[in-house]
Tab-separated table of C-alpha atoms and ligand atoms in Angstrom:
chain	number	residue	atom	x	y	z
A	1	MET	CA	-27.567	7.289	-1.207
A	2	GLU	CA	-24.105	7.854	-2.615
A	3	LYS	CA	-21.493	8.767	-0.063
A	4	LEU	CA	-17.874	8.893	0.913
A	5	ILE	CA	-16.904	8.027	4.473
A	6	ALA	CA	-13.450	8.723	5.869
A	7	LEU	CA	-13.368	6.085	8.611
A	8	PRO	CA	-12.340	7.302	12.084
A	9	ILE	CA	-9.330	5.025	12.549
A	10	LYS	CA	-5.585	5.588	12.729
A	11	GLY	CA	-3.983	5.684	9.293
A	12	GLU	CA	-6.126	6.109	6.196
A	13	ALA	CA	-9.262	4.248	5.096
A	14	PHE	CA	-12.089	5.501	2.866
A	15	LEU	CA	-15.381	3.814	2.109
A	16	LEU	CA	-17.160	4.833	-1.093
A	17	ILE	CA	-20.786	3.907	-1.740
A	18	ARG	CA	-21.719	4.446	-5.369
A	19	ASP	CA	-24.182	2.799	-7.787
A	20	GLY	CA	-25.223	0.498	-4.937
A	21	LYS	CA	-21.679	-0.866	-4.735
A	22	THR	CA	-19.094	-0.464	-1.991
A	23	VAL	CA	-15.400	0.292	-2.381
A	24	LEU	CA	-12.831	0.351	0.412
A	25	VAL	CA	-9.689	2.332	-0.358
A	26	ASP	CA	-6.969	1.316	2.139
A	27	GLY	CA	-7.528	0.009	5.649
A	28	GLY	CA	-5.556	2.006	8.230
A	29	TYR	CA	-3.128	0.260	10.594
A	30	ASN	CA	-5.071	-2.717	11.859
A	31	SER	CA	-7.905	-5.018	10.959
A	32	ASN	CA	-9.629	-4.927	14.365
A	33	ASP	CA	-10.053	-1.145	14.275
A	34	LEU	CA	-11.116	-1.282	10.643
A	35	SER	CA	-13.735	-3.997	11.241
A	36	ARG	CA	-15.168	-2.148	14.220
A	37	ALA	CA	-15.401	1.113	12.251
A	38	LEU	CA	-17.084	-0.652	9.325
A	39	LYS	CA	-19.702	-2.202	11.671
A	40	ILE	CA	-20.508	1.211	13.140
A	41	HIS	CA	-20.484	3.312	9.987
A	42	ALA	CA	-21.859	0.804	7.490
A	43	PRO	CA	-23.972	-1.495	9.708
A	44	ASP	CA	-25.805	-3.210	6.829
A	45	LEU	CA	-22.660	-3.985	4.905
A	46	LYS	CA	-22.218	-7.657	3.979
A	47	LYS	CA	-19.956	-7.385	0.985
A	48	ILE	CA	-17.269	-4.965	-0.133
A	49	ASP	CA	-17.251	-5.111	-3.920
A	50	ILE	CA	-13.749	-3.718	-4.355
A	51	VAL	CA	-10.914	-3.485	-1.839
A	52	ILE	CA	-8.017	-1.327	-3.001
A	53	CYS	CA	-4.583	-1.221	-1.426
A	54	THR	CA	-2.775	1.832	-2.793
A	55	HIS	CA	0.670	0.839	-1.455
A	56	ALA	CA	2.347	-1.261	1.231
A	57	ASP	CA	2.878	1.344	3.993
A	58	ARG	CA	1.483	0.123	7.292
A	59	ASP	CA	-0.918	3.041	7.773
A	60	HIS	CA	-2.712	1.950	4.562
A	61	ALA	CA	-2.042	-1.794	4.165
A	62	GLY	CA	-1.883	-2.979	7.804
A	63	GLY	CA	-5.642	-2.997	8.308
A	64	LEU	CA	-6.292	-5.011	5.153
A	65	ALA	CA	-4.032	-7.873	6.314
A	66	SER	CA	-6.804	-9.781	8.160
A	67	LEU	CA	-9.840	-7.875	6.894
A	68	ILE	CA	-11.874	-10.908	5.749
A	69	ASP	CA	-10.991	-13.104	8.747
A	70	ILE	CA	-11.853	-10.467	11.315
A	71	SER	CA	-14.789	-8.609	9.738
A	72	GLY	CA	-16.449	-11.687	8.258
A	73	LEU	CA	-17.309	-9.560	5.210
A	74	THR	CA	-17.205	-10.913	1.668
A	75	VAL	CA	-14.835	-9.219	-0.758
A	76	GLY	CA	-15.613	-9.136	-4.484
A	77	GLU	CA	-12.211	-8.101	-5.870
A	78	PHE	CA	-8.843	-6.879	-4.677
A	79	TRP	CA	-7.182	-4.119	-6.710
A	80	LEU	CA	-3.467	-4.209	-5.941
A	81	PRO	CA	-0.208	-2.612	-7.116
A	82	GLY	CA	1.121	-4.497	-10.137
A	83	ALA	CA	4.639	-4.481	-8.665
A	84	TRP	CA	3.468	-6.828	-5.914
A	85	ALA	CA	2.831	-9.610	-8.416
A	86	ASP	CA	6.619	-9.838	-8.637
A	87	SER	CA	7.176	-10.672	-5.002
A	88	ILE	CA	3.992	-12.530	-4.037
A	89	PRO	CA	4.739	-16.040	-5.408
A	90	GLU	CA	8.004	-16.274	-3.480
A	91	LEU	CA	6.543	-14.624	-0.373
A	92	ILE	CA	3.803	-17.263	-0.355
A	93	GLU	CA	5.941	-20.248	-1.290
A	94	ASN	CA	8.825	-19.461	1.002
A	95	PRO	CA	8.921	-16.197	2.965
A	96	SER	CA	12.281	-17.303	4.462
A	97	THR	CA	13.876	-16.973	1.022
A	98	THR	CA	12.664	-13.392	0.784
A	99	MET	CA	13.980	-12.625	4.277
A	100	LEU	CA	17.372	-14.185	3.508
A	101	GLY	CA	17.576	-12.228	0.256
A	102	LEU	CA	16.604	-8.981	1.905
A	103	ILE	CA	19.186	-9.352	4.719
A	104	SER	CA	21.863	-10.440	2.272
A	105	GLU	CA	21.226	-7.286	0.234
A	106	LEU	CA	21.762	-5.257	3.389
A	107	ASP	CA	25.067	-7.048	4.030
A	108	ARG	CA	26.173	-6.458	0.440
A	109	THR	CA	25.276	-2.768	0.340
A	110	PRO	CA	28.479	-0.661	0.523
A	111	GLN	CA	28.613	1.464	3.695
A	112	ASP	CA	28.700	4.771	1.812
A	113	LEU	CA	25.492	3.857	-0.014
A	114	LEU	CA	23.794	2.895	3.248
A	115	LYS	CA	24.431	6.444	4.458
A	116	SER	CA	22.238	7.752	1.620
A	117	LEU	CA	19.191	5.952	3.058
A	118	PRO	CA	16.367	6.668	3.491
A	119	ASN	CA	16.614	9.721	1.231
A	120	ASP	CA	18.169	8.096	-1.785
A	121	VAL	CA	16.630	4.663	-2.189
A	122	ASP	CA	17.150	4.886	-5.948
A	123	ALA	CA	20.941	4.904	-5.544
A	124	VAL	CA	20.855	1.659	-3.547
A	125	ALA	CA	18.306	0.038	-5.871
A	126	HIS	CA	20.442	1.039	-8.839
A	127	HIS	CA	23.483	-0.546	-7.210
A	128	PHE	CA	21.671	-3.888	-7.022
A	129	GLU	CA	20.407	-3.640	-10.572
A	130	THR	CA	24.012	-3.301	-11.705
A	131	VAL	CA	25.125	-6.202	-9.493
A	132	ALA	CA	22.252	-8.414	-10.666
A	133	THR	CA	22.928	-7.713	-14.334
A	134	ALA	CA	26.610	-8.575	-13.858
A	135	GLU	CA	25.726	-11.778	-11.961
A	136	ARG	CA	23.329	-12.856	-14.671
A	137	LYS	CA	25.955	-12.285	-17.371
A	138	GLU	CA	28.472	-14.239	-15.327
A	139	ALA	CA	26.020	-17.121	-14.840
A	140	ASN	CA	25.144	-17.120	-18.536
A	141	SER	CA	28.788	-17.290	-19.575
A	142	GLN	CA	29.587	-20.153	-17.202
A	143	LYS	CA	26.704	-22.469	-17.889
A	144	PRO	CA	25.399	-23.945	-21.103
A	145	ALA	CA	22.347	-22.022	-22.224
A	146	ASP	CA	19.687	-24.653	-21.524
A	147	ASP	CA	21.172	-25.396	-18.108
A	148	PHE	CA	20.534	-21.879	-16.938
A	149	MET	CA	16.957	-21.571	-15.836
A	150	GLU	CA	15.549	-18.278	-14.779
A	151	ARG	CA	13.183	-18.745	-11.880
A	152	GLU	CA	9.659	-18.080	-13.008
A	153	VAL	CA	6.906	-18.801	-10.558
A	154	PRO	CA	3.476	-19.019	-12.154
A	155	PHE	CA	0.793	-17.072	-10.348
A	156	SER	CA	-1.604	-19.917	-9.718
A	157	TYR	CA	-4.046	-19.848	-6.784
A	158	LYS	CA	-4.075	-23.651	-6.656
A	159	THR	CA	-0.331	-24.155	-6.169
A	160	LEU	CA	0.008	-21.135	-3.913
A	161	LEU	CA	-2.816	-22.423	-1.702
A	162	GLU	CA	-0.816	-25.565	-0.895
A	163	SER	CA	2.114	-23.425	0.248
A	164	LEU	CA	-0.200	-21.328	2.388
A	165	VAL	CA	-1.421	-24.386	4.264
A	166	TYR	CA	2.162	-25.440	4.948
A	167	TRP	CA	3.378	-22.024	6.064
A	168	ASP	CA	0.382	-20.610	7.897
A	169	GLU	CA	-1.787	-23.301	9.310
A	170	ARG	CA	0.501	-25.550	11.296
A	171	PRO	CA	2.336	-23.778	14.069
A	172	TYR	CA	6.053	-24.160	13.869
A	173	SER	CA	7.527	-26.210	16.687
A	174	ASP	CA	10.807	-27.939	17.198
A	175	ARG	CA	13.484	-28.042	19.855
A	176	ASN	CA	14.332	-24.395	19.204
A	177	TYR	CA	10.877	-23.236	20.076
A	178	ARG	CA	11.904	-22.813	23.724
A	179	ASN	CA	13.984	-19.857	22.565
A	180	TYR	CA	10.775	-18.259	21.459
A	181	ARG	CA	8.751	-18.894	24.581
A	182	HIS	CA	8.536	-15.205	25.387
A	183	TYR	CA	5.894	-15.156	22.679
A	184	ARG	CA	2.493	-15.844	24.082
A	185	ARG	CA	1.713	-18.492	21.504
A	186	LEU	CA	3.489	-20.562	18.952
A	187	LEU	CA	4.377	-18.704	15.824
A	188	SER	CA	3.374	-20.027	12.462
A	189	ARG	CA	6.213	-20.794	10.085
A	190	THR	CA	5.400	-17.563	8.268
A	191	GLU	CA	5.501	-15.398	11.373
A	192	ARG	CA	8.732	-17.070	12.409
A	193	ALA	CA	10.313	-16.317	9.012
A	194	PHE	CA	9.523	-12.603	9.303
A	195	GLU	CA	10.534	-12.570	12.964
A	196	SER	CA	13.915	-14.073	12.157
A	197	GLY	CA	14.454	-11.341	9.556
A	198	ARG	CA	13.729	-8.752	12.237
A	199	SER	CA	15.995	-10.400	14.795
A	200	GLN	CA	18.873	-10.433	12.315
A	201	LEU	CA	18.433	-6.686	11.935
A	202	ARG	CA	18.415	-6.204	15.703
A	203	TYR	CA	21.590	-8.290	15.916
A	204	ARG	CA	23.390	-6.147	13.336
A	205	LYS	CA	22.243	-2.984	15.081
A	206	ALA	CA	23.435	-4.291	18.483
A	207	LYS	CA	26.839	-5.140	16.984
A	208	GLY	CA	27.107	-1.601	15.625
A	209	LYS	CA	27.167	-2.838	12.022
A	210	ILE	CA	24.227	-0.674	10.988
A	211	THR	CA	22.710	2.544	12.283
A	212	GLN	CA	19.259	2.813	13.820
A	213	SER	CA	17.893	4.572	10.746
A	214	VAL	CA	19.153	1.826	8.405
A	215	ALA	CA	17.692	-0.808	10.744
A	216	ASN	CA	14.380	1.061	10.719
A	217	TYR	CA	14.418	1.266	6.957
A	218	TRP	CA	14.907	-2.492	6.602
A	219	LEU	CA	12.279	-3.161	9.277
A	220	GLU	CA	9.836	-1.189	7.142
A	221	LEU	CA	10.700	-3.382	4.158
A	222	ILE	CA	9.898	-6.458	6.276
A	223	ASP	CA	6.603	-4.884	7.374
A	224	ALA	CA	5.798	-4.212	3.720
A	225	ALA	CA	6.627	-7.810	2.758
A	226	GLN	CA	4.431	-9.135	5.556
A	227	ALA	CA	1.488	-6.906	4.610
A	228	ILE	CA	1.764	-7.816	0.928
A	229	ARG	CA	1.860	-11.504	1.777
A	230	ALA	CA	-1.104	-11.285	4.147
A	231	ILE	CA	-3.317	-9.465	1.637
A	232	ALA	CA	-2.437	-11.882	-1.167
A	233	ALA	CA	-2.946	-14.854	1.176
A	234	GLN	CA	-6.533	-13.731	1.863
A	235	ALA	CA	-7.269	-13.443	-1.840
A	236	ILE	CA	-5.910	-16.941	-2.413
A	237	ARG	CA	-7.619	-18.565	0.593
A	238	TYR	CA	-11.025	-17.036	-0.112
A	239	GLY	CA	-10.705	-17.277	-3.896
A	240	VAL	CA	-11.079	-13.502	-4.380
A	241	PRO	CA	-9.883	-12.346	-7.816
A	242	ILE	CA	-6.995	-9.872	-7.839
A	243	ARG	CA	-6.783	-7.107	-10.437
A	244	TRP	CA	-3.327	-5.614	-10.924
A	245	PHE	CA	-2.651	-1.903	-11.455
A	246	ASP	CA	0.855	-1.304	-12.662
A	247	TYR	CA	2.541	2.017	-12.052
A	248	THR	CA	5.655	1.213	-14.112
A	249	ALA	CA	3.589	0.717	-17.270
A	250	PHE	CA	1.905	4.083	-16.672
A	251	ALA	CA	5.231	5.847	-16.020
A	252	LYS	CA	6.283	4.834	-19.544
A	253	SER	CA	3.015	5.306	-21.469
A	254	ARG	CA	1.567	8.216	-19.425
A	255	SER	CA	-1.843	6.814	-20.199
A	256	ALA	CA	-3.840	5.334	-17.315
A	257	GLN	CA	-6.043	2.410	-18.311
A	258	GLY	CA	-8.439	-0.117	-16.875
A	259	GLY	CA	-10.612	-0.104	-13.786
A	260	ASN	CA	-14.390	0.194	-14.145
A	261	ALA	CA	-15.330	2.971	-16.592
A	262	GLN	CA	-17.374	5.825	-15.088
A	263	PHE	CA	-17.269	4.079	-11.734
A	264	LEU	CA	-13.661	3.962	-10.583
A	265	GLU	CA	-10.723	4.580	-12.881
A	266	PRO	CA	-6.967	4.557	-12.251
A	267	LEU	CA	-5.061	7.855	-12.488
A	268	ASN	CA	-1.467	6.628	-12.486
A	269	SER	CA	-1.490	2.954	-13.425
A	270	VAL	CA	-2.351	0.537	-16.205
A	271	GLU	CA	-4.480	-2.480	-15.397
A	272	GLN	CA	-2.857	-5.624	-16.720
A	273	PRO	CA	-2.272	-9.309	-16.026
A	274	PRO	CA	0.571	-10.008	-13.573
A	275	PRO	CA	3.777	-9.018	-15.360
A	276	PRO	CA	6.557	-11.609	-15.719
A	277	PRO	CA	9.067	-11.393	-12.836
A	278	ARG	CA	11.248	-8.351	-13.332
A	279	LYS	CA	14.049	-9.641	-11.095
A	280	LEU	CA	14.302	-6.412	-9.225
A	281	SER	CA	16.265	-6.388	-5.983
A	282	TYR	CA	14.189	-7.073	-2.859
A	283	LEU	CA	14.884	-3.508	-1.831
A	284	ALA	CA	13.376	-2.156	-5.053
A	285	GLN	CA	10.404	-4.558	-4.838
A	286	LEU	CA	9.529	-3.585	-1.289
A	287	SER	CA	10.588	0.068	-1.036
A	288	PRO	CA	7.738	2.345	-0.182
A	289	ALA	CA	8.143	5.002	-2.909
A	290	ASN	CA	5.370	7.571	-2.746
A	291	GLU	CA	5.073	8.277	-6.453
A	292	GLN	CA	4.209	4.597	-6.987
A	293	CYS	CA	1.247	4.832	-4.658
A	294	LEU	CA	-1.901	4.147	-6.705
A	295	ALA	CA	-4.450	6.929	-7.204
A	296	PHE	CA	-8.033	6.512	-8.466
A	297	LEU	CA	-10.916	8.657	-9.598
A	298	ALA	CA	-14.626	8.043	-9.246
A	299	PRO	CA	-15.643	10.472	-12.012
A	300	ALA	CA	-18.246	13.159	-11.416
A	301	ASP	CA	-21.322	13.503	-13.609
A	302	THR	CA	-24.287	15.846	-13.645
A	303	THR	CA	-26.017	13.992	-10.803
A	304	ARG	CA	-23.181	13.359	-8.393
A	305	LEU	CA	-19.853	14.638	-7.103
A	306	GLY	CA	-16.675	12.854	-8.128
A	307	VAL	CA	-14.099	11.540	-5.683
A	308	MET	CA	-10.356	11.615	-6.229
A	309	PHE	CA	-8.435	9.159	-4.057
A	310	CYS	CA	-4.882	10.503	-3.852
A	311	GLY	CA	-3.337	8.126	-1.300
A	312	ASP	CA	0.253	9.150	-0.611
A	313	SER	CA	0.821	10.031	-4.274
A	314	PRO	CA	2.317	13.383	-5.300
A	315	LEU	CA	0.299	12.890	-8.549
A	316	GLY	CA	3.380	13.675	-10.588
A	317	ASP	CA	6.928	12.503	-11.200
A	318	GLY	CA	10.287	13.957	-12.246
A	319	PRO	CA	12.197	16.683	-10.384
A	320	SER	CA	9.979	18.034	-7.562
A	321	TYR	CA	7.183	15.803	-8.955
A	322	ALA	CA	6.571	18.592	-11.454
A	323	ASN	CA	5.220	16.393	-14.308
A	324	SER	CA	1.532	15.961	-13.567
A	325	PHE	CA	-0.078	12.530	-13.873
A	326	LEU	CA	-3.427	14.160	-14.644
A	327	THR	CA	-2.646	15.508	-18.115
A	328	ASN	CA	-4.209	12.508	-19.865
A	329	LYS	CA	-7.456	12.489	-17.938
A	330	ILE	CA	-10.047	14.870	-19.274
A	331	GLN	CA	-12.124	16.595	-16.664
A	332	PRO	CA	-15.117	18.660	-17.673
A	333	GLN	CA	-14.289	21.822	-15.745
A	334	SER	CA	-17.765	22.378	-14.394
A	335	LEU	CA	-18.139	19.070	-12.570
A	336	PRO	CA	-17.212	19.348	-8.919
A	337	PHE	CA	-15.442	16.663	-6.919
A	338	VAL	CA	-14.075	15.809	-3.501
A	339	ALA	CA	-10.378	14.958	-3.075
A	340	THR	CA	-8.603	13.105	-0.321
A	341	ALA	CA	-5.689	15.184	1.014
A	342	PRO	CA	-2.520	13.823	-0.666
A	343	HIS	CA	-0.237	11.989	1.796
A	344	HIS	CA	-2.272	13.033	4.852
A	345	GLY	CA	-1.679	16.672	3.909
A	346	SER	CA	2.119	16.316	4.011
A	347	GLU	CA	4.055	19.252	2.592
A	348	ASN	CA	6.265	16.756	0.689
A	349	ASN	CA	3.321	16.230	-1.651
A	350	GLN	CA	2.726	19.919	-2.193
A	351	PRO	CA	2.906	19.598	-6.044
A	352	ALA	CA	-0.232	17.417	-5.946
A	353	TYR	CA	-2.416	20.408	-5.007
A	354	ARG	CA	-1.122	22.291	-8.032
A	355	HIS	CA	-1.749	19.324	-10.354
A	356	ILE	CA	-5.272	18.810	-9.026
A	357	SER	CA	-6.200	22.504	-9.191
A	358	ALA	CA	-4.822	22.805	-12.724
A	359	TRP	CA	-7.093	19.925	-13.699
A	360	GLY	CA	-10.378	20.771	-11.997
A	361	HIS	CA	-12.025	22.354	-8.988
A	362	PRO	CA	-12.154	20.309	-5.818
A	363	LEU	CA	-15.016	21.376	-3.545
A	364	LEU	CA	-13.709	19.711	-0.426
A	365	TRP	CA	-10.489	18.126	0.828
A	366	VAL	CA	-10.865	15.206	3.214
A	367	ARG	CA	-7.813	14.451	5.335
A	368	SER	CA	-7.049	11.482	7.536
A	369	GLY	CA	-4.043	9.728	9.069
A	370	GLY	CA	-0.607	11.265	9.459
A	371	SER	CA	1.202	12.494	12.552
A	372	VAL	CA	1.775	15.882	14.204
A	373	LYS	CA	4.129	16.592	11.288
A	374	GLN	CA	1.042	16.723	9.084
A	375	PRO	CA	-0.674	18.596	7.620
A	376	GLY	CA	1.733	21.122	6.096
A	377	ALA	CA	1.401	24.759	5.074
A	378	THR	CA	-0.298	24.148	1.715
A	379	TYR	CA	-3.160	22.149	3.203
A	380	LYS	CA	-3.539	24.629	6.040
A	381	ALA	CA	-3.741	27.509	3.547
A	382	ILE	CA	-6.943	26.026	2.066
A	383	ASP	CA	-10.098	27.805	3.278
A	384	PRO	CA	-11.168	25.906	6.442
A	385	THR	CA	-14.708	25.508	5.110
A	386	ASN	CA	-13.271	23.468	2.228
A	387	ARG	CA	-11.473	20.903	4.361
A	388	ALA	CA	-12.413	18.133	6.761
A	389	CYS	CA	-10.191	16.012	9.014
A	390	THR	CA	-10.903	12.704	10.757
A	391	HIS	CA	-8.742	14.271	13.403
A	392	CYS	CA	-6.539	17.350	13.405
A	393	PRO	CA	-3.249	15.925	14.718
A	394	GLN	CA	-1.710	19.255	15.676
A	395	LYS	CA	-4.774	20.058	17.789
A	396	GLY	CA	-5.103	16.577	19.262
A	397	LEU	CA	-8.796	16.276	18.343
A	398	GLU	CA	-10.275	12.819	18.865
A	399	LEU	CA	-11.012	10.680	15.799
A	400	ARG	CA	-14.315	11.274	14.100
A	401	GLU	CA	-15.704	10.070	10.780
A	402	ALA	CA	-16.092	12.508	7.886
A	403	VAL	CA	-19.140	11.725	5.755
A	404	VAL	CA	-19.772	13.414	2.432
A	405	HIS	CA	-23.020	12.983	0.471
A	406	LEU	CA	-22.237	12.755	-3.203
A	407	ASP	CA	-25.742	13.261	-4.643
A	408	ARG	CA	-25.804	16.716	-6.169
A	409	SER	CA	-29.475	17.076	-5.337
A	410	THR	CA	-28.713	17.207	-1.601
A	411	LEU	CA	-28.414	20.772	-0.411
A	412	CYS	CA	-25.683	20.101	2.104
A	413	PHE	CA	-23.073	17.653	0.924
A	414	ARG	CA	-21.041	17.608	4.094
A	415	VAL	CA	-23.046	15.695	6.641
A	416	SER	CA	-20.761	14.907	9.459
A	417	SER	CA	-17.185	15.816	10.252
A	418	HIS	CA	-14.930	17.933	12.408
A	419	GLU	CA	-14.565	21.460	11.223
A	420	CYS	CA	-10.879	21.208	10.372
A	421	VAL	CA	-8.920	23.320	12.859
A	422	CYS	CA	-5.429	22.542	11.513
A	423	ARG	CA	-3.594	25.830	11.368
B	1	ZN	ZN1	0.337	7.153	4.337
B	2	ZN	ZN1	-7.637	19.338	10.449
């Protein structure tokens, strides 16, 4: 039986069962809730063939951080954003370096640029690109050519595994640990590295050097770094292959490639080996930009409904996200599909509905996650019989799974869900 289950947890997590295989797209906020929901809604599940993380926001990535440890399930492959391959080697080998770099970027960001956050991340990222290029030129002019080595960390499970043992498995303890005794247990070196990043932000906030919103923005970058590291660490510890889906390559070529043909295909990324380090600023590496969120399609055919996983993607780029990502994917008009509501139904992603409707005819929108700010007017304007929510945040309904049967021979494809009462 082919089906799509929107799991009843906070944040967003979808389980797809297709061709006898299982795919998990995102994992909500935390691994305990995710594991419990998987046990209830897929009791016979032993192995998830593909685990996708669409982007590093906590409501999608948080629950994948300890998925294997807590659920005891086997994972066949991780499909991850290609941009992460840039930051993972350093995050595994020495998360303190990443924290130092991230805080130092904050200290070096001119005050007027900080004011533009969080709305204009590009301006700040661009500032660091300019600084980095100048620094590299300076370094090149001062040192003889063969003395200047660009740092290139090879992505090797074997070497990274040794670092993991050092950073994660022995709890950190020294004389200073008494300062940390308000924690219930000893922190690992890794946890301590991230915690010291956070405490430096709190210090700057307390001293009035940064505003609360800037502090929050940087705290989100630390959360993203921690989630990325945790997901990669699982892959390395359990020897699970990672497949990389690169948005940047798609943004240039406009041609999505890779994935598993006819089963699950990328919509806005190109599958490729880990790219060489791009030397982006930490801010640019870790910034949660919605248009970089990965989107996938399980294509429809004559026997079954398709599923479009939109994540938080607006499915387009450029001014007002007006340039659709879907122009290169050919959809036979007659084949119906189910779509996940873009960005939890947020009005910011309004162009996505236009792009999807210009491309094909979604039968049903399945919405999960988000806050009382979501969903927005466009989602609410959809005929209520064509939408399902795991919970309708503005009505305070309790969480409930939404299950959709994908076999076209079944008379009723919607099996279980709230009638969406968002209005
Ligand atoms: Zn989200
Ligand atoms: Zn609803």
